[in-house]
Coordinates of C-alpha atoms in Angstrom, one line a residue:
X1 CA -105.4 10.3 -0.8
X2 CA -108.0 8.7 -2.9
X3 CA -110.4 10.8 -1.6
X4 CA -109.0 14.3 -2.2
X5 CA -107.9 13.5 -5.6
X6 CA -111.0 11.7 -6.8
X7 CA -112.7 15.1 -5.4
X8 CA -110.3 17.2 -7.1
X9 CA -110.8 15.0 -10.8
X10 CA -114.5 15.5 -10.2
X11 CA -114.4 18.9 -9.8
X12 CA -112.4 20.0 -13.6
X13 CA -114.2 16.5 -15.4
X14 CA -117.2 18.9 -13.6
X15 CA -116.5 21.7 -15.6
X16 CA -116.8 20.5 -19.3
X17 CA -119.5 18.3 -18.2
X18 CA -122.3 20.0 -16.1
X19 CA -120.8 23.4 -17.3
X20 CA -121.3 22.7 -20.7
X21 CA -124.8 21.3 -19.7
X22 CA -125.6 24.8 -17.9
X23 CA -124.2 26.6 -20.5
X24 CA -126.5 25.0 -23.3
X25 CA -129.5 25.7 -21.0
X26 CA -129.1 29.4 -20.8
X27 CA -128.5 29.6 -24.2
X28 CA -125.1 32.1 -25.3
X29 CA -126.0 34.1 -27.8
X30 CA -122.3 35.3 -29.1
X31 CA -123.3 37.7 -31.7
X32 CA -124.8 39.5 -29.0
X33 CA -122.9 43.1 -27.4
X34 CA -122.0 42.8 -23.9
X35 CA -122.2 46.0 -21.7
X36 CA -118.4 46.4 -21.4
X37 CA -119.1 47.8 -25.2
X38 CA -123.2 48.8 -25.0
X39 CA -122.1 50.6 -21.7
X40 CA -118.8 51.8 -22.0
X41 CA -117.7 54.0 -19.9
X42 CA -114.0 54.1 -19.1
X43 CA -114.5 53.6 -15.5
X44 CA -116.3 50.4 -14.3
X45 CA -117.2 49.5 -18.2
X46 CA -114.7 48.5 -19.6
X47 CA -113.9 45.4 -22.7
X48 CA -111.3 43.2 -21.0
X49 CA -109.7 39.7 -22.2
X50 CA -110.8 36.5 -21.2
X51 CA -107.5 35.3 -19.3
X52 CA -107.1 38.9 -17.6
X53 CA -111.4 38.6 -16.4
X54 CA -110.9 35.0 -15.6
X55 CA -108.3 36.1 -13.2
X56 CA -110.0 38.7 -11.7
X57 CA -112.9 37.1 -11.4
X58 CA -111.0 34.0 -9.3
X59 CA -108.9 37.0 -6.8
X60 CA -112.6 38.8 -6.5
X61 CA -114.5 35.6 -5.0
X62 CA -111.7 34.3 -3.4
X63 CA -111.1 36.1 -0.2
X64 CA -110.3 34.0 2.7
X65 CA -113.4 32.1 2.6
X66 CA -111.8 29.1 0.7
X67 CA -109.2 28.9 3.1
X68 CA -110.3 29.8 6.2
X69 CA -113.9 28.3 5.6
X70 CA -112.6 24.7 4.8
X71 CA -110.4 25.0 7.6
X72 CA -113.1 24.9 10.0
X73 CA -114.9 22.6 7.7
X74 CA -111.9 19.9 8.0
X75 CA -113.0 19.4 12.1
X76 CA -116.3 17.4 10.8
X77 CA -113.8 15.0 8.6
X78 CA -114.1 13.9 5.1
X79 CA -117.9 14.6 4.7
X80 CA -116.7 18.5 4.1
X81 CA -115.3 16.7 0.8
X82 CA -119.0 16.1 -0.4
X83 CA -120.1 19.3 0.1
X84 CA -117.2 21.1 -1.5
X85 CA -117.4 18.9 -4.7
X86 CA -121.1 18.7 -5.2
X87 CA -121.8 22.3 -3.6
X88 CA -119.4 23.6 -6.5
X89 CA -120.4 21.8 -9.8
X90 CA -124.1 22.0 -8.7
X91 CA -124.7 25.0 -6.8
X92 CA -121.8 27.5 -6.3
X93 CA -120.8 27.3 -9.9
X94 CA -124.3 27.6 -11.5
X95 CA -124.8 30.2 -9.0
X96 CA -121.4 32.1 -10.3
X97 CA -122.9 31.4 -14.2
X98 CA -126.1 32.4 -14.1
X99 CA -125.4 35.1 -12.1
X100 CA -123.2 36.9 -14.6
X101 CA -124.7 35.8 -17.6
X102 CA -127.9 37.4 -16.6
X103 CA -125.7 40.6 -15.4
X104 CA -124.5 40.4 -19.0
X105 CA -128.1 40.5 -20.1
X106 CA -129.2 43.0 -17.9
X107 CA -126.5 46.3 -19.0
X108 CA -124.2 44.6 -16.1
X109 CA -126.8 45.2 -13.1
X110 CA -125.9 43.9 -9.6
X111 CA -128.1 41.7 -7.7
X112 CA -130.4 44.3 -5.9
X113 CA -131.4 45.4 -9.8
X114 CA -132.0 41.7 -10.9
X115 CA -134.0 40.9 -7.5
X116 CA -136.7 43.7 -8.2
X117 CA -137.2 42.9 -11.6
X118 CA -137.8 38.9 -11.4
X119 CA -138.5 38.5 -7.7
X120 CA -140.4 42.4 -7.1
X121 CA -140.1 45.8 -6.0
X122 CA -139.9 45.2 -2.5
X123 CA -137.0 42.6 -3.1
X124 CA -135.2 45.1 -4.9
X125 CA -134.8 47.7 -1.6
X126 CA -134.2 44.6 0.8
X127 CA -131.7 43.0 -1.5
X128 CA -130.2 46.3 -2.0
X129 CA -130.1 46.7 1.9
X130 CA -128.4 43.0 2.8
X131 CA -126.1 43.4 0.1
X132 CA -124.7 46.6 1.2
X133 CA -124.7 44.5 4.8
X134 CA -122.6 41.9 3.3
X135 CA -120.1 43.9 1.2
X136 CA -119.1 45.7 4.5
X137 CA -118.7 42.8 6.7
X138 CA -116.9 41.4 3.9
X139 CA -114.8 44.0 3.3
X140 CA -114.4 44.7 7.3
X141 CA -113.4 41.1 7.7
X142 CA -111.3 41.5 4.2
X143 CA -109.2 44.1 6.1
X144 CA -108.8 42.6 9.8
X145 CA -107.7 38.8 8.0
X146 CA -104.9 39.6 5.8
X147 CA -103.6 42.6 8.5
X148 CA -103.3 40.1 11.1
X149 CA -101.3 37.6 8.8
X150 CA -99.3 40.6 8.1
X151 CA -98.3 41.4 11.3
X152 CA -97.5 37.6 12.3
X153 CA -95.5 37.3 9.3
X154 CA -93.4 40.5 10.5
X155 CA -93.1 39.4 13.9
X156 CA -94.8 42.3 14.7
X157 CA -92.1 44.8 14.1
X158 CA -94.7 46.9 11.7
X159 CA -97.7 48.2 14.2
X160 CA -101.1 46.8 13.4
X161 CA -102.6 50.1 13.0
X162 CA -100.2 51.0 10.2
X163 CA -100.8 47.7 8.2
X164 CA -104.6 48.3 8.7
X165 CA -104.2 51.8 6.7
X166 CA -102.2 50.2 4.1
X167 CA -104.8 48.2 3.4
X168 CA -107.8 50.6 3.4
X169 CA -105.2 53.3 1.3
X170 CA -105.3 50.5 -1.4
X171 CA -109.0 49.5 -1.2
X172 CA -110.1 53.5 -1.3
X173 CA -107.9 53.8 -4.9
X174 CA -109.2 50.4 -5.9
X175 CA -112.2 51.3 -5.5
X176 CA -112.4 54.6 -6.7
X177 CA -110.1 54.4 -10.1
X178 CA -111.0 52.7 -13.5
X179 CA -110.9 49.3 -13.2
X180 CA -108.4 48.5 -15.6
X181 CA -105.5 51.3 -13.9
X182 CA -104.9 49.2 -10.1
X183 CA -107.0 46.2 -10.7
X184 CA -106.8 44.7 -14.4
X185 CA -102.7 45.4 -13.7
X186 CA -101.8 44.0 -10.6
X187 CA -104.3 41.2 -10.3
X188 CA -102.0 39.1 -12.9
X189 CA -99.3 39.6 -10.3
X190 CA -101.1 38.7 -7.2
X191 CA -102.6 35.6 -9.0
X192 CA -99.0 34.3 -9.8
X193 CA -98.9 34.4 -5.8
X194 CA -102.0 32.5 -5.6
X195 CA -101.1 29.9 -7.7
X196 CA -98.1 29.4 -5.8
X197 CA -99.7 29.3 -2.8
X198 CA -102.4 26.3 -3.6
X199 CA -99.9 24.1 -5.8
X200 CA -97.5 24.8 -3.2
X201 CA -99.5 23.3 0.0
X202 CA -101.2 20.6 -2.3
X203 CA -98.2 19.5 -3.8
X204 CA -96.1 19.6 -1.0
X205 CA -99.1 16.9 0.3
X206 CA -98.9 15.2 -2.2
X207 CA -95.0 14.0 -2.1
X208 CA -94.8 13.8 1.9
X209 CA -97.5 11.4 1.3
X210 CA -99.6 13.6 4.2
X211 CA -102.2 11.1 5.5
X212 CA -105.8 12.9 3.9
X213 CA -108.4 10.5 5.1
X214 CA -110.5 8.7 2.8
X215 CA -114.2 9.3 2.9
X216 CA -116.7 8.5 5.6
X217 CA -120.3 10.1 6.7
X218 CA -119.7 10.1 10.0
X219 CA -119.4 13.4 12.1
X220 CA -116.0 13.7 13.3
X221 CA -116.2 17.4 15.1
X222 CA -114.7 17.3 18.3
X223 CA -117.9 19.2 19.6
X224 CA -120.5 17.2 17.7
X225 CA -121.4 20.3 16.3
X226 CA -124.1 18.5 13.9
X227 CA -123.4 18.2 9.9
X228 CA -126.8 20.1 9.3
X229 CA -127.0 22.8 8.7
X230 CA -123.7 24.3 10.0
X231 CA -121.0 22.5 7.4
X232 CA -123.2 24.5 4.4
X233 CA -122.5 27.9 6.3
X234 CA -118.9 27.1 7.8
X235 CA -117.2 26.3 4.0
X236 CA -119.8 28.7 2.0
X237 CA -116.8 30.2 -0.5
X238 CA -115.3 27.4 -2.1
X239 CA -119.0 25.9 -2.7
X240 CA -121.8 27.8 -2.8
X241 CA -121.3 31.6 -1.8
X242 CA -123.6 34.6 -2.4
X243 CA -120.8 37.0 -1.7
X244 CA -119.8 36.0 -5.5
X245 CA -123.3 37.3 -6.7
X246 CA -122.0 40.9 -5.6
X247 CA -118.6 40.1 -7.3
X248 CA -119.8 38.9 -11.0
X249 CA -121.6 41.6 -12.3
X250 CA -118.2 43.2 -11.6
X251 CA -116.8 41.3 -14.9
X252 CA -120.0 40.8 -16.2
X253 CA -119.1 44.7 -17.3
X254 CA -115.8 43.8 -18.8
X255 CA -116.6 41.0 -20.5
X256 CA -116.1 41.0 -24.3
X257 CA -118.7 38.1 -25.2
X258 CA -121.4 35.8 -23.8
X259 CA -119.1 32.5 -25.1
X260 CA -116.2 33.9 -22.1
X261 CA -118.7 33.5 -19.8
X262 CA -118.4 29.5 -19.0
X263 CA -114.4 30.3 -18.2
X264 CA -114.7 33.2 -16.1
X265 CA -117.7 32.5 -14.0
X266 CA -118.5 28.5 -14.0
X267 CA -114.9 28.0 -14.2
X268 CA -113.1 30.5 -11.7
X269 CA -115.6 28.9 -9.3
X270 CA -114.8 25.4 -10.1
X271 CA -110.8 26.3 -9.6
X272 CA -111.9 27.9 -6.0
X273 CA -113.1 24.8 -5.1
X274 CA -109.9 22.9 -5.6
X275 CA -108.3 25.9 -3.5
X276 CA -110.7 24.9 -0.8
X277 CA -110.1 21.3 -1.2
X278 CA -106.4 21.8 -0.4
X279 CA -106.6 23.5 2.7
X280 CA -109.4 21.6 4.0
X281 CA -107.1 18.5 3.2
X282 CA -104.2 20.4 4.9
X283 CA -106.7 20.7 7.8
X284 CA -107.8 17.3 8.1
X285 CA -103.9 15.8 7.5
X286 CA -101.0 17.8 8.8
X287 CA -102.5 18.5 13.2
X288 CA -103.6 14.8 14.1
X289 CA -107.0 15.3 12.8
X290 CA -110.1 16.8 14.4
X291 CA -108.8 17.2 18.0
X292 CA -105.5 18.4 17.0
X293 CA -106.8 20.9 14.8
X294 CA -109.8 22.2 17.3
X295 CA -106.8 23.0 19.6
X296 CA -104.8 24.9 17.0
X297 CA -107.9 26.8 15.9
X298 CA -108.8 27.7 19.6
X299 CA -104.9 28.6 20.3
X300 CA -104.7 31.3 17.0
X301 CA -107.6 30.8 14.7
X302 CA -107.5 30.0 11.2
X303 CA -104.6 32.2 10.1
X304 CA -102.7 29.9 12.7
X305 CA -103.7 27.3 10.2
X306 CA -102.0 28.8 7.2
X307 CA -98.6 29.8 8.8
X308 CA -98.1 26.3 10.6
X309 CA -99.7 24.5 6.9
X310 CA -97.0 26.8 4.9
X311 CA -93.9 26.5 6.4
X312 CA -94.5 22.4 7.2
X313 CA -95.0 22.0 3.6
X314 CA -92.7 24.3 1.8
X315 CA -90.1 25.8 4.4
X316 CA -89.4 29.1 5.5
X317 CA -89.0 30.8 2.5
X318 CA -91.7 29.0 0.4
X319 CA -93.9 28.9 3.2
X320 CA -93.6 33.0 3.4
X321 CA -94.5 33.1 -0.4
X322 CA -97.3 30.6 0.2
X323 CA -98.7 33.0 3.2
X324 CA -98.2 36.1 1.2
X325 CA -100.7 34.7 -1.9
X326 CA -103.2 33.4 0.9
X327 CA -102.6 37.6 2.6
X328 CA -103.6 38.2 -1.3
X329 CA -106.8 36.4 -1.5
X330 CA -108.4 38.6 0.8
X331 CA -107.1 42.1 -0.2
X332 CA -107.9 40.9 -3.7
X333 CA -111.4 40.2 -2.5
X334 CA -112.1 43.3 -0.1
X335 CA -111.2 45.8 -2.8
X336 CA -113.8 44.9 -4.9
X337 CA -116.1 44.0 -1.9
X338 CA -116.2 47.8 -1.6
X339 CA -116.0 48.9 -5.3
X340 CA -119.1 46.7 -5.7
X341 CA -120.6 48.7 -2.8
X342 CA -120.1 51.4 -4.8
X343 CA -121.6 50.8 -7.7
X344 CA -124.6 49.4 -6.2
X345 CA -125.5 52.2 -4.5
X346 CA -124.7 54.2 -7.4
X347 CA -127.2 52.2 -9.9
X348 CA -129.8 52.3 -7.0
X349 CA -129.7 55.7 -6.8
X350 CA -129.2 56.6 -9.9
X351 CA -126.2 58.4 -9.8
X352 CA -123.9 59.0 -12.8
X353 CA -120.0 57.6 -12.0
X354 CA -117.9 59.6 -14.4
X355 CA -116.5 62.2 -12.1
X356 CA -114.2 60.5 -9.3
X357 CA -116.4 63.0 -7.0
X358 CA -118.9 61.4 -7.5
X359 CA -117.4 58.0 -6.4
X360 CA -115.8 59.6 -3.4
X361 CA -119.3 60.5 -1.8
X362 CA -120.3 57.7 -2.1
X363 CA -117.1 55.6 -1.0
X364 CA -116.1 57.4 2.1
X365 CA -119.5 56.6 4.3
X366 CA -118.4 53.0 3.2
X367 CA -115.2 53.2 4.5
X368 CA -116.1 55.4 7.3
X369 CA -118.5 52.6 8.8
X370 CA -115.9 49.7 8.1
X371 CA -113.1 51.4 10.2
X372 CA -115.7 51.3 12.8
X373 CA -116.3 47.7 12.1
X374 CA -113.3 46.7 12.6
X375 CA -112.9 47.4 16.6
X376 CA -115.5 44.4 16.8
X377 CA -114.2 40.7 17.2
X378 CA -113.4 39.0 14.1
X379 CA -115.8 35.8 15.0
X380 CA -118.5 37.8 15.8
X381 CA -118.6 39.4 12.3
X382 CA -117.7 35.9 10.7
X383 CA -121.2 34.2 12.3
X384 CA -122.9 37.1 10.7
X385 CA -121.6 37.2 7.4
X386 CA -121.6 33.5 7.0
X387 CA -125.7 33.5 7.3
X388 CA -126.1 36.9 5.5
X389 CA -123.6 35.3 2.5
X390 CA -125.7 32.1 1.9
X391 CA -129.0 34.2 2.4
X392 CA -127.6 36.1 -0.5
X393 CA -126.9 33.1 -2.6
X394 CA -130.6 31.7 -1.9
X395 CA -131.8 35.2 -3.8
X396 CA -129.4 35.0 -6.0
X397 CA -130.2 31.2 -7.0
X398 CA -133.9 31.8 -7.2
X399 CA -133.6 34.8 -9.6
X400 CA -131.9 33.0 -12.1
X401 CA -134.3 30.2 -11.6
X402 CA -137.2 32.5 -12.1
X403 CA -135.1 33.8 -15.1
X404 CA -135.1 30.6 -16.3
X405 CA -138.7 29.5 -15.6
X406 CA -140.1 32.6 -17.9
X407 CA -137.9 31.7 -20.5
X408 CA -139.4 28.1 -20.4
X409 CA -135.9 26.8 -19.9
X410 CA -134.8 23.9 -17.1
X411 CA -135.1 26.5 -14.0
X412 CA -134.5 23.1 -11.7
X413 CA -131.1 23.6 -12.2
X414 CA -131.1 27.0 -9.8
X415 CA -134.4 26.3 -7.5
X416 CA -132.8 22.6 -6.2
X417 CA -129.8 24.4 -4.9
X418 CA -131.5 27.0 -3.8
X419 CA -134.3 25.3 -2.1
X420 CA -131.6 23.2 -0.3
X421 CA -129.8 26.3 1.3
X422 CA -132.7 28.2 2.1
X423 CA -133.4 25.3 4.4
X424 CA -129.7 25.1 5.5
X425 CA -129.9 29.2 6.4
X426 CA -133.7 29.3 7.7
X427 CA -132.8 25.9 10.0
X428 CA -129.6 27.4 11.3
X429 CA -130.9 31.4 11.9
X430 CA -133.6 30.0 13.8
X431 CA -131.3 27.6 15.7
X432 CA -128.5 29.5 16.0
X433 CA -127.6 31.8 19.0
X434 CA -127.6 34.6 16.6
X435 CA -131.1 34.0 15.7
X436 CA -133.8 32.4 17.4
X437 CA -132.6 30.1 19.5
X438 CA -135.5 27.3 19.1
X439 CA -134.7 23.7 19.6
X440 CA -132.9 21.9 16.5
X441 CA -135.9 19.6 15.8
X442 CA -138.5 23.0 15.8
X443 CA -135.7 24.6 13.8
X444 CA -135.9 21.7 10.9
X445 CA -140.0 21.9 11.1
X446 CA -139.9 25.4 10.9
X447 CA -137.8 26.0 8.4
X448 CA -139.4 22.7 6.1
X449 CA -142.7 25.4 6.7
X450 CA -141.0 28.3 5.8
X451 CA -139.4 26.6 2.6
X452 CA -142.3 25.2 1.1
X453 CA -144.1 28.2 1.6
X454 CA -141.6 30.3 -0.4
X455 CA -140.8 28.0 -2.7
X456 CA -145.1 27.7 -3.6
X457 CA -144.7 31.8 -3.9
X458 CA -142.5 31.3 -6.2
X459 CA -144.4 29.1 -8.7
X460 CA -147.0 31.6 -8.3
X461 CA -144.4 34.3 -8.9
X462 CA -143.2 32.7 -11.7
X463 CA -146.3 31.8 -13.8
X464 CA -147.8 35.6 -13.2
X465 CA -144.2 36.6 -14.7
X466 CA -144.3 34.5 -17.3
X467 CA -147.9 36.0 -18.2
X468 CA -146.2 39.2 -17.8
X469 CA -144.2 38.3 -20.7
X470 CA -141.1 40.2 -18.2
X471 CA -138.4 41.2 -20.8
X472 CA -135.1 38.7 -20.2
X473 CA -132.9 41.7 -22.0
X474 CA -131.8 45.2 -21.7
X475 CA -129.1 47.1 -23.1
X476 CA -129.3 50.8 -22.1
X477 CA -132.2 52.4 -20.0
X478 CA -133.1 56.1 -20.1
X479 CA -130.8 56.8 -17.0
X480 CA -127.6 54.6 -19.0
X481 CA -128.5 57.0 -22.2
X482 CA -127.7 59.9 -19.7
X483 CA -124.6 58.4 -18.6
X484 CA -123.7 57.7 -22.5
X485 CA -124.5 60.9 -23.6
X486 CA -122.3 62.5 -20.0
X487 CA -119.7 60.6 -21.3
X488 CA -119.3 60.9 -24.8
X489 CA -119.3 65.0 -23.6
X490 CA -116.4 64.8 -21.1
X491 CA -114.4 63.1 -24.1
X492 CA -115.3 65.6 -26.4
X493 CA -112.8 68.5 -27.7
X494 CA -114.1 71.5 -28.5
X495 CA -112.9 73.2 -31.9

């Protein structure tokens, strides 16, 4: 096991090393107000604690993507290690930081807000479009995952129809109340689950002496499904994910300081990628490697995975609470998936969230096209969302680089990460049957074009911007004053 728990060693020594190192490079500024007090609002701003945000923050990015993701991930062998150890500390984690920090900077503004200012107008409305794209597939998949571990784990004795109307009942009031009345109080209780679930399976590894095997670069995928640039889309949460982009500006409204933001953002995604390094252990070590695992996963998918994994490791009745904190991830992860949906559209438009009638004309469209989603196979949606989520984390990755590069601060450490997967997603959409279909070796020329290309536009971006003198900060705009003003009214008695 020298392997998995170097990998897992690397990953907290990780944390107060390159963490601290990103952190110095944006530059905290802890006398500074956060939003969740500039902004305050009583419904989606509102001051939170560290330990309560930091929690929230892990259940929000971590749906069943750093389960079922390193699952799959486990039929190429060790190799899915590497990429779930560096792609952490060096991508998905600065991704998670910067992300936030510049949320925090920015009055809390999602993605599709940061996009137009740093990266254009016309990035704004396309961001705003794919991220929209990727909260419902998320959310879709978010309901269909955990419904269908449900109804295993019940033998079936509750109809699947019933279990998915649980589900969206819950999402609809998470996603339409105050965050601190479903969310900020029954998080704490689905994380005990959680935590139960990963120490569980790891440890229960761990003392059977389960045979993880030690590192090697060779491609051990029963398929010879090639390394590149499929292992960087197949375990995307867990390592680098742009689904988290749409989740952090989430806290990044709750958050009481800029000195919190190292534990809840770099952190939480630092503690996903031990999650993901368990089960892609699990994967690798409890089904006779590779082959025996391909034949599992083509007999009942991933959630197969986590039933058989469970109950191997911890017995009937601690395999049933290890199931029911990995059913948790994903509800945890699809509520907010379509609470951020929400909001987005809302600051896009423009459109004051004080009134829960408000929220509900907005929500039920959202929910309306997800229940449609979900009549459409599972694997289907997964290919899609899988290039649409790294996609998100290239944008993601190069705004805070161009953040970075007009405050004449190290940018490298968001444009190498980011230059990386917009090769991994341009190679694969242009391979994969989903895209273009071109040979591999056209695919790799093509995208190396199409790379350098954008990364030269950004330079070019980047120095006009920094000409520009684009402000870095914003507390309130005109619209925010209108919200402020609309809600210091509807708290107001009248004499």
């Amino acid at each position: 096991m020298y392997t998995f728990l170097f990998g897992v060693v690397l990953l907290v020594v990780g944390y107060f090393t390159y963490g601290k190192f990103v952190e110095r490079v944006f530059g905290v500024k802890e006398e500074r107000q956060t939003p969740a007090y500039a902004n305050a609002d009583g419904i989606d701003y509102v001051p939170m604690n560290t330990k309560k945000n930091s929690l929230i923050q892990l259940l929000n990015i971590a749906g069943v993507g750093p389960i079922f993701g390193p699952i799959m991930g486990a039929l190429y062998g060790p190799v899915a290690f590497l990429w779930i150890v560096l792609g952490a500390i060096f991508a998905g984690a600065v991704h998670d930081y910067l992300t936030g920090m510049i949320s925090i900077r920015n009055r809390g503004a999602h993605l599709p807000e940061l996009a137009g200012k740093f990266l254009g107008k016309f990035m704004k409305h396309l961001v705003n479009a794919f991220a929209i794209l990727l909260l419902l597939l998320v959310g879709t998949v978010f309901v269909s995952a955990p419904a269908g571990l449900l109804y295993n784990l019940m033998n079936g004795w509750v109809a699947m129809g019933f279990i998915i109307a649980a589900i969206f009942i819950y999402y609809i009031l998470a996603t339409l109340l105050p965050i601190d009345k479903i969310i900020g109080r029954f998080y704490p209780i689905f994380g005990l689950l959680l935590i139960i679930s990963a120490l569980g399976v790891g440890g229960g590894m761990l003392i059977t002496g389960a045979p993880i095997p030690e590192l090697t670069l060779s491609n051990l995928h029963p398929d010879n499904i090639p390394i590149f640039p499929l292992l960087f889309l197949t375990i995307s949460c867990g390592a680098l994910s742009g689904f988290h982009a749409t989740q952090t500006p989430i806290i990044s409204r709750t958050t009481q300081s800029e000195k919190q933001g190292r534990k809840i953002f770099y952190g939480m995604m630092i503690a996903e990628g031990v999650i993901a390094m368990i089960w892609a252990a699990a994967g690798m070590a409890l089904f006779n490697g590779p082959v025996g695992l391909n034949e599992l996963l083509a007999a009942g998918g991933p959630a197969m995975i986590v039933s058989e994994a469970s109950v191997l490791m911890l017995g009937a009745v601690g395999g049933t609470l290890a199931i029911l904190g990995v059913i948790i991830l994903p509800i945890t992860s699809g509520d907010t998936a379509f609470r951020s949906a929400r909001m987005i559209i809302a600051d896009y438009f423009k459109l004051p969230q004080l009134k829960i009638l408000s929220r509900l004309w907005i929500a039920l469209p959202l929910f309306a096209v997800s229940v449609a989603l979900t009549f459409v196979d599972f694997n289907i949606l997964w290919r899609y969302f899988s290039w649409a989520n790294q996609s998100t984390a290239v944008i993601a990755l190069f705004v805070a680089a161009m953040y970075l590069f007009i405050a004449k601060k190290n940018y490298w450490i968001a444009l190498v990460p980011g230059t990386f997967m917009l090769m991994a997603t341009t190679t694969y959409i242009l391979n994969a049957p989903i895209g273009f279909r071109l040979p591999m070796e056209v695919s790799l020329i093509g995208a190396s074009v199409i790379s350098i290309f954008l990364v030269a536009l950004f330079f070019f971006a980047a120095l006009k911007a920094r000409k520009e003198n684009i402000p870095l900060e914003v507390t309130a705009p005109d619209w925010d004053d209108a919200l402020a003003g609309a809600a210091t009214a509807a708290t107001t008695t009248p004499e």
